mmCIF file of C-alpha atoms and ligand atoms in Angstrom:
data_model
loop_
_atom_site.group_PDB
_atom_site.id
_atom_site.type_symbol
_atom_site.label_atom_id
_atom_site.label_comp_id
_atom_site.label_asym_id
_atom_site.label_seq_id
_atom_site.Cartn_x
_atom_site.Cartn_y
_atom_site.Cartn_z
ATOM 1 C CA UNK F 809 38.824 4.345 32.930
ATOM 2 C CA UNK F 810 36.398 3.047 35.913
ATOM 3 C CA UNK F 811 33.381 4.565 33.929
ATOM 4 C CA UNK F 812 34.278 2.224 30.781
ATOM 5 C CA UNK F 813 31.830 -0.260 31.679
ATOM 6 C CA UNK F 814 29.175 2.276 31.452
ATOM 7 C CA UNK F 815 30.221 2.704 27.880
ATOM 8 C CA UNK F 816 29.587 -0.976 26.743
ATOM 9 C CA UNK F 817 25.533 -0.704 26.384
ATOM 10 C CA UNK F 818 25.856 2.585 24.400
ATOM 11 C CA UNK F 819 28.736 1.130 21.973
ATOM 12 C CA UNK F 820 26.683 -2.052 21.707
ATOM 13 C CA UNK F 821 23.270 0.025 21.038
ATOM 14 C CA UNK F 822 25.684 2.009 18.420
ATOM 15 C CA UNK F 823 26.640 -1.004 16.530
ATOM 16 C CA UNK F 824 23.224 -2.529 16.734
ATOM 17 C CA UNK F 825 21.991 0.433 14.978
ATOM 18 C CA UNK F 826 24.760 0.292 12.432
ATOM 19 C CA UNK F 827 24.181 -3.303 11.582
ATOM 20 C CA UNK F 828 20.326 -2.893 11.337
ATOM 21 C CA UNK F 829 20.972 0.163 8.924
ATOM 22 C CA UNK F 830 23.165 -2.160 6.539
ATOM 23 C CA UNK F 831 20.913 -5.254 6.930
ATOM 24 C CA UNK F 832 18.051 -3.086 6.192
ATOM 25 C CA UNK F 833 20.410 -2.036 2.829
ATOM 26 C CA UNK F 834 21.860 -5.629 2.174
ATOM 27 C CA UNK F 835 18.727 -7.994 2.410
ATOM 28 C CA UNK F 836 17.807 -8.090 -1.383
ATOM 29 C CA UNK F 837 14.192 -9.808 -2.457
ATOM 30 C CA UNK F 838 13.624 -9.747 -6.302
ATOM 31 C CA UNK F 839 10.501 -7.986 -6.038
ATOM 32 C CA UNK F 840 9.145 -7.630 -9.740
ATOM 33 C CA UNK F 841 7.819 -4.175 -10.896
ATOM 34 C CA UNK F 842 4.793 -2.960 -12.635
ATOM 35 C CA UNK F 843 5.386 -0.518 -15.506
ATOM 36 C CA UNK F 844 3.157 2.416 -15.193
ATOM 37 C CA UNK F 845 1.298 4.543 -17.940
ATOM 38 C CA UNK F 846 3.756 7.181 -17.224
ATOM 39 C CA UNK F 847 6.832 4.943 -17.572
ATOM 40 C CA UNK F 848 7.721 4.560 -13.774
ATOM 41 C CA UNK F 849 8.589 1.013 -12.612
ATOM 42 C CA UNK F 850 6.638 0.543 -9.333
ATOM 43 C CA UNK F 851 7.586 -2.664 -7.083
ATOM 44 C CA UNK F 852 4.536 -4.789 -7.607
ATOM 45 C CA UNK F 853 4.456 -5.731 -3.752
ATOM 46 C CA UNK F 854 4.516 -3.673 -0.592
ATOM 47 C CA UNK F 855 3.554 -3.092 3.036
ATOM 48 C CA UNK F 856 -0.001 -1.926 3.708
ATOM 49 C CA UNK F 857 -0.412 0.222 6.811
ATOM 50 C CA UNK F 858 -3.840 0.754 7.427
ATOM 51 C CA UNK F 859 -5.053 0.167 11.080
ATOM 52 C CA UNK F 860 -1.725 0.174 12.826
ATOM 53 C CA UNK F 861 -2.702 0.651 16.554
ATOM 54 C CA UNK F 862 -0.067 3.435 17.599
ATOM 55 C CA UNK F 863 2.845 5.212 15.795
ATOM 56 C CA UNK F 864 5.408 3.012 17.186
ATOM 57 C CA UNK F 865 3.903 -0.032 15.907
ATOM 58 C CA UNK F 866 3.655 1.495 12.668
ATOM 59 C CA UNK F 867 7.367 2.427 12.642
ATOM 60 C CA UNK F 868 8.606 -0.859 13.638
ATOM 61 C CA UNK F 869 6.715 -2.975 10.995
ATOM 62 C CA UNK F 870 7.983 -0.449 8.646
ATOM 63 C CA UNK F 871 11.887 -1.236 9.851
ATOM 64 C CA UNK F 872 11.002 -4.635 9.793
ATOM 65 C CA UNK F 873 9.768 -4.665 6.458
ATOM 66 C CA UNK F 874 12.617 -2.896 5.116
ATOM 67 C CA UNK F 875 15.272 -5.682 6.779
ATOM 68 C CA UNK F 876 12.940 -8.053 5.042
ATOM 69 C CA UNK F 877 13.460 -6.451 1.400
ATOM 70 C CA UNK F 878 10.458 -5.039 1.355
ATOM 71 C CA UNK F 879 10.833 -1.345 -0.565
ATOM 72 C CA UNK F 880 7.539 -0.435 -1.031
ATOM 73 C CA UNK F 881 4.961 1.019 1.741
ATOM 74 C CA UNK F 882 1.618 2.209 1.169
ATOM 75 C CA UNK F 883 0.366 5.007 3.925
ATOM 76 C CA UNK F 884 -2.557 7.624 3.613
ATOM 77 C CA UNK F 885 -3.156 11.063 5.799
ATOM 78 C CA UNK F 886 -6.026 9.155 7.176
ATOM 79 C CA UNK F 887 -3.903 6.261 8.766
ATOM 80 C CA UNK F 888 -2.547 8.787 11.163
ATOM 81 C CA UNK F 889 1.064 7.102 10.714
ATOM 82 C CA UNK F 890 2.814 9.033 8.285
ATOM 83 C CA UNK F 891 4.942 10.825 10.771
ATOM 84 C CA UNK F 892 5.949 7.044 12.256
ATOM 85 C CA UNK F 893 6.704 5.993 8.875
ATOM 86 C CA UNK F 894 8.735 9.026 7.955
ATOM 87 C CA UNK F 895 10.919 8.199 10.835
ATOM 88 C CA UNK F 896 11.091 4.410 9.693
ATOM 89 C CA UNK F 897 12.430 5.937 6.456
ATOM 90 C CA UNK F 898 15.091 8.113 7.826
ATOM 91 C CA UNK F 899 16.310 5.656 10.204
ATOM 92 C CA UNK F 900 16.590 2.841 7.978
ATOM 93 C CA UNK F 901 19.449 4.790 5.995
ATOM 94 C CA UNK F 902 17.897 3.231 2.674
ATOM 95 C CA UNK F 903 18.671 5.445 -0.136
ATOM 96 C CA UNK F 904 15.212 7.466 -0.802
ATOM 97 C CA UNK F 905 15.544 6.446 -4.559
ATOM 98 C CA UNK F 906 15.250 2.653 -3.646
ATOM 99 C CA UNK F 907 12.108 3.193 -1.746
ATOM 100 C CA UNK F 908 8.429 3.648 -3.366
ATOM 101 C CA UNK F 909 6.282 5.483 -0.900
ATOM 102 C CA UNK F 910 2.554 5.978 -1.511
ATOM 103 C CA UNK F 911 0.176 8.046 0.152
ATOM 104 C CA UNK F 912 -3.346 9.631 -0.149
ATOM 105 C CA UNK F 913 -5.154 12.634 0.335
ATOM 106 C CA UNK F 914 -8.145 12.885 2.190
ATOM 107 C CA UNK F 915 -11.198 14.662 1.266
ATOM 108 C CA UNK F 916 -10.703 17.345 4.013
ATOM 109 C CA UNK F 917 -6.911 17.662 2.483
ATOM 110 C CA UNK F 918 -8.367 18.668 -0.854
ATOM 111 C CA UNK F 919 -11.516 20.875 0.279
ATOM 112 C CA UNK F 920 -11.312 25.067 -0.067
ATOM 113 C CA UNK F 921 -8.128 24.986 -2.126
ATOM 114 C CA UNK F 922 -6.145 23.234 0.516
ATOM 115 C CA UNK F 923 -4.538 20.667 -2.022
ATOM 116 C CA UNK F 924 -0.825 22.165 -2.390
ATOM 117 C CA UNK F 925 -0.557 23.096 1.388
ATOM 118 C CA UNK F 926 -1.739 19.422 2.291
ATOM 119 C CA UNK F 927 0.789 17.832 0.142
ATOM 120 C CA UNK F 928 3.589 19.939 1.481
ATOM 121 C CA UNK F 929 2.548 18.926 5.238
ATOM 122 C CA UNK F 930 2.367 15.361 3.982
ATOM 123 C CA UNK F 931 6.438 15.580 2.714
ATOM 124 C CA UNK F 932 7.243 16.878 6.001
ATOM 125 C CA UNK F 933 5.619 14.006 7.895
ATOM 126 C CA UNK F 934 7.275 11.350 5.757
ATOM 127 C CA UNK F 935 10.431 13.503 5.802
ATOM 128 C CA UNK F 936 11.017 13.221 2.138
ATOM 129 C CA UNK F 937 11.353 15.412 -0.857
ATOM 130 C CA UNK F 938 8.731 13.442 -2.968
ATOM 131 C CA UNK F 939 6.046 10.897 -3.102
ATOM 132 C CA UNK F 940 6.178 8.253 -5.736
ATOM 133 C CA UNK F 941 2.182 7.732 -5.771
ATOM 134 C CA UNK F 942 -0.307 9.883 -4.287
ATOM 135 C CA UNK F 943 -3.791 9.056 -4.500
ATOM 136 C CA UNK F 944 -6.992 10.707 -4.111
ATOM 137 C CA UNK F 945 -8.296 8.458 -1.304
ATOM 138 C CA UNK F 946 -12.329 8.835 -2.095
ATOM 139 C CA UNK F 947 -14.219 10.340 -4.840
ATOM 140 C CA UNK F 948 -15.854 12.509 -2.226
ATOM 141 C CA UNK F 949 -16.315 16.317 -2.407
ATOM 142 C CA UNK F 950 -14.192 18.269 -4.724
ATOM 143 C CA UNK F 951 -11.659 15.836 -6.112
ATOM 144 C CA UNK F 952 -11.603 17.446 -9.785
ATOM 145 C CA UNK F 953 -10.206 20.714 -8.308
ATOM 146 C CA UNK F 954 -7.918 18.666 -6.113
ATOM 147 C CA UNK F 955 -6.604 16.736 -9.174
ATOM 148 C CA UNK F 956 -5.872 19.836 -10.874
ATOM 149 C CA UNK F 957 -3.450 21.031 -8.094
ATOM 150 C CA UNK F 958 -1.955 17.582 -7.677
ATOM 151 C CA UNK F 959 -0.857 18.344 -11.420
ATOM 152 C CA UNK F 960 0.649 21.267 -10.072
ATOM 153 C CA UNK F 961 2.796 19.060 -7.457
ATOM 154 C CA UNK F 962 3.798 16.704 -10.122
ATOM 155 C CA UNK F 963 5.032 19.655 -12.190
ATOM 156 C CA UNK F 964 7.181 20.810 -9.401
ATOM 157 C CA UNK F 965 8.687 17.523 -8.668
ATOM 158 C CA UNK F 966 6.980 17.147 -5.305
ATOM 159 C CA UNK F 967 4.940 14.300 -6.595
ATOM 160 C CA UNK F 968 6.094 11.332 -9.076
ATOM 161 C CA UNK F 969 2.878 9.860 -10.262
ATOM 162 C CA UNK F 970 -0.921 10.509 -9.511
ATOM 163 C CA UNK F 971 -3.835 7.730 -8.622
ATOM 164 C CA UNK F 972 -7.279 7.375 -7.883
ATOM 165 C CA UNK F 973 -8.531 5.002 -4.770
ATOM 166 C CA UNK F 974 -11.933 3.858 -4.591
ATOM 167 C CA UNK F 975 -13.226 5.218 -7.617
ATOM 168 C CA UNK F 976 -14.971 1.827 -8.412
ATOM 169 C CA UNK F 977 -17.822 3.624 -6.395
ATOM 170 C CA UNK F 978 -18.824 6.312 -9.090
ATOM 171 C CA UNK F 979 -18.689 5.898 -12.557
ATOM 172 C CA UNK F 980 -19.018 9.535 -13.274
ATOM 173 C CA UNK F 981 -16.202 10.079 -10.741
ATOM 174 C CA UNK F 982 -13.970 7.939 -12.780
ATOM 175 C CA UNK F 983 -14.517 9.288 -15.939
ATOM 176 C CA UNK F 984 -14.268 12.885 -14.670
ATOM 177 C CA UNK F 985 -10.554 12.283 -13.984
ATOM 178 C CA UNK F 986 -9.883 9.736 -16.565
ATOM 179 C CA UNK F 987 -11.407 10.942 -19.550
ATOM 180 C CA UNK F 988 -10.909 14.768 -18.554
ATOM 181 C CA UNK F 989 -7.830 15.649 -16.631
ATOM 182 C CA UNK F 990 -4.340 16.440 -18.146
ATOM 183 C CA UNK F 991 -2.291 13.743 -16.366
ATOM 184 C CA UNK F 992 -3.886 10.314 -16.353
ATOM 185 C CA UNK F 993 -3.732 7.878 -13.088
ATOM 186 C CA UNK F 994 -1.468 5.670 -13.303
ATOM 187 C CA UNK F 995 -3.490 3.235 -10.889
ATOM 188 C CA UNK F 996 -6.596 2.886 -9.080
ATOM 189 C CA UNK F 997 -6.776 0.746 -5.507
ATOM 190 C CA UNK F 998 -9.883 -0.952 -5.082
ATOM 191 C CA UNK F 999 -10.856 -3.908 -2.738
ATOM 192 C CA UNK F 1000 -9.786 -7.278 -4.393
ATOM 193 C CA UNK F 1001 -9.122 -10.877 -3.293
ATOM 194 C CA UNK F 1002 -9.728 -14.219 -4.400
ATOM 195 C CA UNK F 1003 -13.374 -14.063 -2.877
ATOM 196 C CA UNK F 1004 -14.253 -10.489 -4.908
ATOM 197 C CA UNK F 1005 -11.879 -10.269 -7.836
ATOM 198 C CA UNK F 1006 -13.715 -7.557 -9.389
ATOM 199 C CA UNK F 1007 -13.798 -8.841 -12.675
ATOM 200 C CA UNK F 1008 -15.550 -5.879 -14.146
ATOM 201 C CA UNK F 1009 -13.178 -3.341 -12.771
ATOM 202 C CA UNK F 1010 -10.173 -5.071 -13.936
ATOM 203 C CA UNK F 1011 -11.605 -5.150 -17.706
ATOM 204 C CA UNK F 1012 -12.170 -1.481 -17.413
ATOM 205 C CA UNK F 1013 -8.698 -0.548 -15.881
ATOM 206 C CA UNK F 1014 -6.896 -2.628 -18.558
ATOM 207 C CA UNK F 1015 -8.773 -1.178 -21.336
ATOM 208 C CA UNK F 1016 -7.369 2.426 -19.942
ATOM 209 C CA UNK F 1017 -4.091 1.054 -19.108
ATOM 210 C CA UNK F 1018 -4.635 1.797 -15.432
ATOM 211 C CA UNK F 1019 -2.672 -0.363 -12.737
ATOM 212 C CA UNK F 1020 -5.126 -2.169 -10.660
ATOM 213 C CA UNK F 1021 -3.529 -2.248 -6.953
ATOM 214 C CA UNK F 1022 -5.350 -4.469 -4.348
ATOM 215 C CA UNK F 1023 -6.555 -3.366 -0.962
ATOM 216 C CA UNK F 1024 -7.671 -6.137 1.901
ATOM 217 C CA UNK F 1025 -5.814 -8.451 -0.301
ATOM 218 C CA UNK F 1026 -6.113 -11.170 2.536
ATOM 219 C CA UNK F 1027 -9.345 -9.989 2.523
ATOM 220 C CA UNK F 1028 -8.561 -7.869 6.001
ATOM 221 C CA UNK F 1029 -7.110 -11.471 7.302
ATOM 222 C CA UNK F 1030 -10.804 -13.113 6.940
ATOM 223 C CA UNK F 1031 -11.007 -16.411 8.708
ATOM 224 C CA UNK F 1032 -13.021 -18.310 5.791
ATOM 225 C CA UNK F 1033 -10.636 -16.864 3.052
ATOM 226 C CA UNK F 1034 -7.395 -17.912 4.882
ATOM 227 C CA UNK F 1035 -8.875 -21.200 5.742
ATOM 228 C CA UNK F 1036 -10.565 -21.887 2.513
ATOM 229 C CA UNK F 1037 -9.855 -25.759 1.328
ATOM 230 C CA UNK F 1038 -8.947 -25.078 -2.387
ATOM 231 C CA UNK F 1039 -6.315 -22.600 -1.085
ATOM 232 C CA UNK F 1040 -5.080 -24.752 2.015
ATOM 233 C CA UNK F 1041 -4.628 -27.638 -0.682
ATOM 234 C CA UNK F 1042 -2.341 -25.349 -2.610
ATOM 235 C CA UNK F 1043 -0.643 -24.003 0.170
ATOM 236 C CA UNK F 1044 0.011 -27.478 1.500
ATOM 237 C CA UNK F 1045 1.664 -28.858 -1.915
ATOM 238 C CA UNK F 1046 3.895 -25.655 -2.228
ATOM 239 C CA UNK F 1047 5.080 -25.786 1.533
ATOM 240 C CA UNK F 1048 3.496 -22.250 1.974
ATOM 241 C CA UNK F 1049 0.566 -20.705 3.938
ATOM 242 C CA UNK F 1050 -2.568 -19.979 2.304
ATOM 243 C CA UNK F 1051 -1.784 -16.148 3.043
ATOM 244 C CA UNK F 1052 1.731 -16.797 0.582
ATOM 245 C CA UNK F 1053 -0.757 -18.328 -2.009
ATOM 246 C CA UNK F 1054 -3.263 -15.802 -1.988
ATOM 247 C CA UNK F 1055 -0.367 -13.111 -2.422
ATOM 248 C CA UNK F 1056 1.208 -15.166 -5.125
ATOM 249 C CA UNK F 1057 -2.208 -15.303 -6.943
ATOM 250 C CA UNK F 1058 -2.235 -11.451 -6.753
ATOM 251 C CA UNK F 1059 1.137 -11.217 -8.415
ATOM 252 C CA UNK F 1060 0.343 -13.809 -11.095
ATOM 253 C CA UNK F 1061 -2.809 -11.569 -11.973
ATOM 254 C CA UNK F 1062 -0.723 -8.673 -12.657
ATOM 255 C CA UNK F 1063 -1.934 -6.767 -9.633
ATOM 256 C CA UNK F 1064 -0.048 -4.640 -7.247
ATOM 257 C CA UNK F 1065 -0.477 -6.008 -3.817
ATOM 258 C CA UNK F 1066 -0.111 -4.146 -0.628
ATOM 259 C CA UNK F 1067 -0.898 -6.719 2.146
ATOM 260 C CA UNK F 1068 -1.132 -5.161 5.846
ATOM 261 C CA UNK F 1069 0.932 -6.411 8.666
ATOM 262 C CA UNK F 1070 2.196 -5.550 12.060
ATOM 263 C CA UNK F 1071 3.168 -9.222 13.203
ATOM 264 C CA UNK F 1072 6.998 -9.387 12.267
ATOM 265 C CA UNK F 1073 6.475 -13.035 11.429
ATOM 266 C CA UNK F 1074 3.432 -12.295 8.733
ATOM 267 C CA UNK F 1075 5.637 -9.383 7.392
ATOM 268 C CA UNK F 1076 8.713 -11.909 6.739
ATOM 269 C CA UNK F 1077 6.199 -14.654 5.607
ATOM 270 C CA UNK F 1078 4.150 -12.370 2.992
ATOM 271 C CA UNK F 1079 7.543 -11.479 1.140
ATOM 272 C CA UNK F 1080 8.770 -15.218 0.714
ATOM 273 C CA UNK F 1081 6.642 -15.649 -2.463
ATOM 274 C CA UNK F 1082 9.018 -14.722 -4.674
ATOM 275 C CA UNK F 1083 10.670 -18.481 -4.791
ATOM 276 C CA UNK F 1084 7.883 -20.720 -6.210
ATOM 277 C CA UNK F 1085 4.663 -19.963 -8.830
ATOM 278 C CA UNK F 1086 1.482 -20.913 -9.162
ATOM 279 C CA UNK F 1087 0.587 -23.647 -12.161
ATOM 280 C CA UNK F 1088 -2.250 -22.630 -14.892
ATOM 281 C CA UNK F 1089 -4.042 -25.232 -13.123
ATOM 282 C CA UNK F 1090 -3.806 -23.709 -9.767
ATOM 283 C CA UNK F 1091 -4.492 -20.283 -11.107
ATOM 284 C CA UNK F 1092 -7.564 -21.608 -12.646
ATOM 285 C CA UNK F 1093 -8.596 -23.065 -9.363
ATOM 286 C CA UNK F 1094 -7.752 -19.753 -7.659
ATOM 287 C CA UNK F 1095 -10.153 -17.904 -10.231
ATOM 288 C CA UNK F 1096 -12.763 -20.326 -9.296
ATOM 289 C CA UNK F 1097 -13.093 -18.996 -6.013
ATOM 290 C CA UNK F 1098 -14.752 -15.795 -7.147
ATOM 291 C CA UNK F 1099 -18.063 -14.777 -5.578
ATOM 292 C CA UNK F 1100 -17.579 -10.986 -5.730
ATOM 293 C CA UNK F 1101 -18.042 -11.222 -1.860
ATOM 294 C CA UNK F 1102 -16.687 -7.694 -0.652
ATOM 295 C CA UNK F 1103 -15.536 -7.421 2.977
ATOM 296 C CA UNK F 1104 -16.031 -3.943 3.203
ATOM 297 C CA UNK F 1105 -19.702 -2.892 2.997
ATOM 298 C CA UNK F 1106 -20.082 0.694 3.563
ATOM 299 C CA UNK F 1107 -22.227 2.474 0.759
ATOM 300 C CA UNK F 1108 -21.053 5.415 -1.055
ATOM 301 C CA UNK F 1109 -23.440 7.786 1.020
ATOM 302 C CA UNK F 1110 -21.707 5.969 4.261
ATOM 303 C CA UNK F 1111 -18.286 6.787 2.658
ATOM 304 C CA UNK F 1112 -18.976 10.469 2.244
ATOM 305 C CA UNK F 1113 -20.216 10.709 5.911
ATOM 306 C CA UNK F 1114 -16.829 9.171 7.246
ATOM 307 C CA UNK F 1115 -14.922 11.559 5.272
ATOM 308 C CA UNK F 1116 -16.426 14.362 6.912
ATOM 309 C CA UNK F 1117 -15.937 12.980 10.461
ATOM 310 C CA UNK F 1118 -12.506 11.278 10.295
ATOM 311 C CA UNK F 1119 -10.071 13.046 12.369
ATOM 312 C CA UNK F 1120 -6.399 13.283 10.885
ATOM 313 C CA UNK F 1121 -3.122 13.962 12.240
ATOM 314 C CA UNK F 1122 -1.397 17.652 11.373
HETATM 315 P P1 NAP L 2174 -5.337 -6.948 4.429
HETATM 316 O O1 NAP L 2174 -3.489 -6.958 3.827
HETATM 317 O O2 NAP L 2174 -5.955 -8.078 3.350
HETATM 318 O O3 NAP L 2174 -5.360 -7.823 5.799
HETATM 319 C C1 NAP L 2174 -4.483 -7.311 6.850
HETATM 320 C C2 NAP L 2174 -4.923 -8.327 8.088
HETATM 321 O O4 NAP L 2174 -4.019 -9.338 7.933
HETATM 322 C C3 NAP L 2174 -4.233 -8.028 9.530
HETATM 323 O O5 NAP L 2174 -5.013 -7.959 10.645
HETATM 324 C C4 NAP L 2174 -2.751 -8.695 9.451
HETATM 325 O O6 NAP L 2174 -2.681 -9.354 10.802
HETATM 326 C C5 NAP L 2174 -3.402 -9.979 8.846
HETATM 327 N N1 NAP L 2174 -2.252 -10.612 8.216
HETATM 328 C C6 NAP L 2174 -1.369 -10.517 7.622
HETATM 329 N N2 NAP L 2174 -0.565 -11.185 7.144
HETATM 330 C C7 NAP L 2174 -1.113 -12.255 7.533
HETATM 331 C C8 NAP L 2174 -0.501 -13.690 7.334
HETATM 332 N N3 NAP L 2174 0.743 -13.915 6.375
HETATM 333 N N4 NAP L 2174 -1.510 -14.735 7.848
HETATM 334 C C9 NAP L 2174 -2.471 -14.278 8.408
HETATM 335 N N5 NAP L 2174 -2.965 -12.803 8.799
HETATM 336 C C10 NAP L 2174 -2.222 -11.961 8.229
HETATM 337 O O7 NAP L 2174 -5.870 -5.710 4.526
HETATM 338 P P2 NAP L 2174 -5.378 -4.297 4.923
HETATM 339 O O8 NAP L 2174 -4.142 -4.233 5.898
HETATM 340 O O9 NAP L 2174 -6.874 -3.352 5.409
HETATM 341 O O10 NAP L 2174 -5.434 -3.896 3.225
HETATM 342 C C11 NAP L 2174 -4.058 -3.497 3.190
HETATM 343 C C12 NAP L 2174 -3.400 -2.555 2.615
HETATM 344 O O11 NAP L 2174 -4.494 -1.583 1.672
HETATM 345 C C13 NAP L 2174 -3.761 -1.528 3.957
HETATM 346 O O12 NAP L 2174 -2.893 -2.004 5.134
HETATM 347 C C14 NAP L 2174 -3.589 -0.157 3.064
HETATM 348 O O13 NAP L 2174 -2.485 0.219 3.184
HETATM 349 C C15 NAP L 2174 -4.333 -0.106 2.113
HETATM 350 N N6 NAP L 2174 -5.840 -0.056 2.068
HETATM 351 C C16 NAP L 2174 -6.520 0.827 1.434
HETATM 352 C C17 NAP L 2174 -7.446 1.164 1.362
HETATM 353 C C18 NAP L 2174 -8.072 2.512 0.279
HETATM 354 O O14 NAP L 2174 -9.557 2.893 0.685
HETATM 355 N N7 NAP L 2174 -7.507 2.978 -0.446
HETATM 356 C C19 NAP L 2174 -8.581 0.691 2.021
HETATM 357 C C20 NAP L 2174 -7.953 -0.429 3.089
HETATM 358 C C21 NAP L 2174 -6.691 -0.821 2.805
HETATM 359 P P3 NAP L 2174 -1.447 -8.269 11.745
HETATM 360 O O15 NAP L 2174 -2.058 -6.731 11.491
HETATM 361 O O16 NAP L 2174 -1.770 -8.682 13.253
HETATM 362 O O17 NAP L 2174 -0.107 -8.512 11.382
#
């Protein structure tokens, strides 16, 4: 009986976990979906997880996101946080079919016939039986052979959709996959934000029925973009932040958008964009900001070198 006081913290922790799980399941946000060219519906908005400073931070960010209503998470083998995200998925208690999990194969994953083994390891790290969308991360190395192996993973149910990432860097790579492969990419990930709206790529993707998913949607947190006076004026008139206006602009352009955040306040702020809309005039003002100014400025040659030297978790 006298030991009962030692039980209280454990009971409290147990209840906290239960409440946490229920909260993760109960917070409902009506996130629109994009109908992909394979018929699947992908939540148009999700959490990006590039550059998370540690596995603990990555896991906590995903848990905060789930509790705030996010159901779509974007990761990659190269981010070295898939195992943390796998833990968050498991701990959240959210039924797997309510989540949309995207990951990406790095060039070393598709070298020397490694693709299927790499996908198996990815599933283990993410603690899941399937990935909703699997991208080829870079148009580097033997991506055509890898794609054929990825098609086998779709056939066996380990992957539901395939996508290409950064294939705006090479027309040859884009057409090798889009024109010649049995399974068409459902989406292409590219850098895109109000200062680099990627008009040419937009048109190209539309003509092929491929969804555009935007990375660096906030310009990687660029201060000038987030303080832009045109965006600020729109933000003030809606009682929103500039980041929220930018994300809302992505949504109304029809892009899929995956802002990255580890700060819990930003995570919550970024999803609070489904209770207002930008007018036609505001959309025109946002479009007028385009100067095709990218924030990621590595050349294709430099990306090839980076792909060779990147260190990956097992
Ligand atoms: P981003 O979303 O444009 O910006 C992230 C930065 O903005 C972080 O520093 C974040 O801060 C900050 N931020 C987030 N919300 C904010 C807010 N409401 N107010 C002010 N600052 C805010 O850039 P990203 O994360 O690099 O890109 C998005 C996702 O795209 C990535 O996370 C990744 O999943 C994917 N991606 C893919 C590729 C590819 O090659 N396919 C390349 C890059 C990124 P805190 O971290 O401090 O919260």
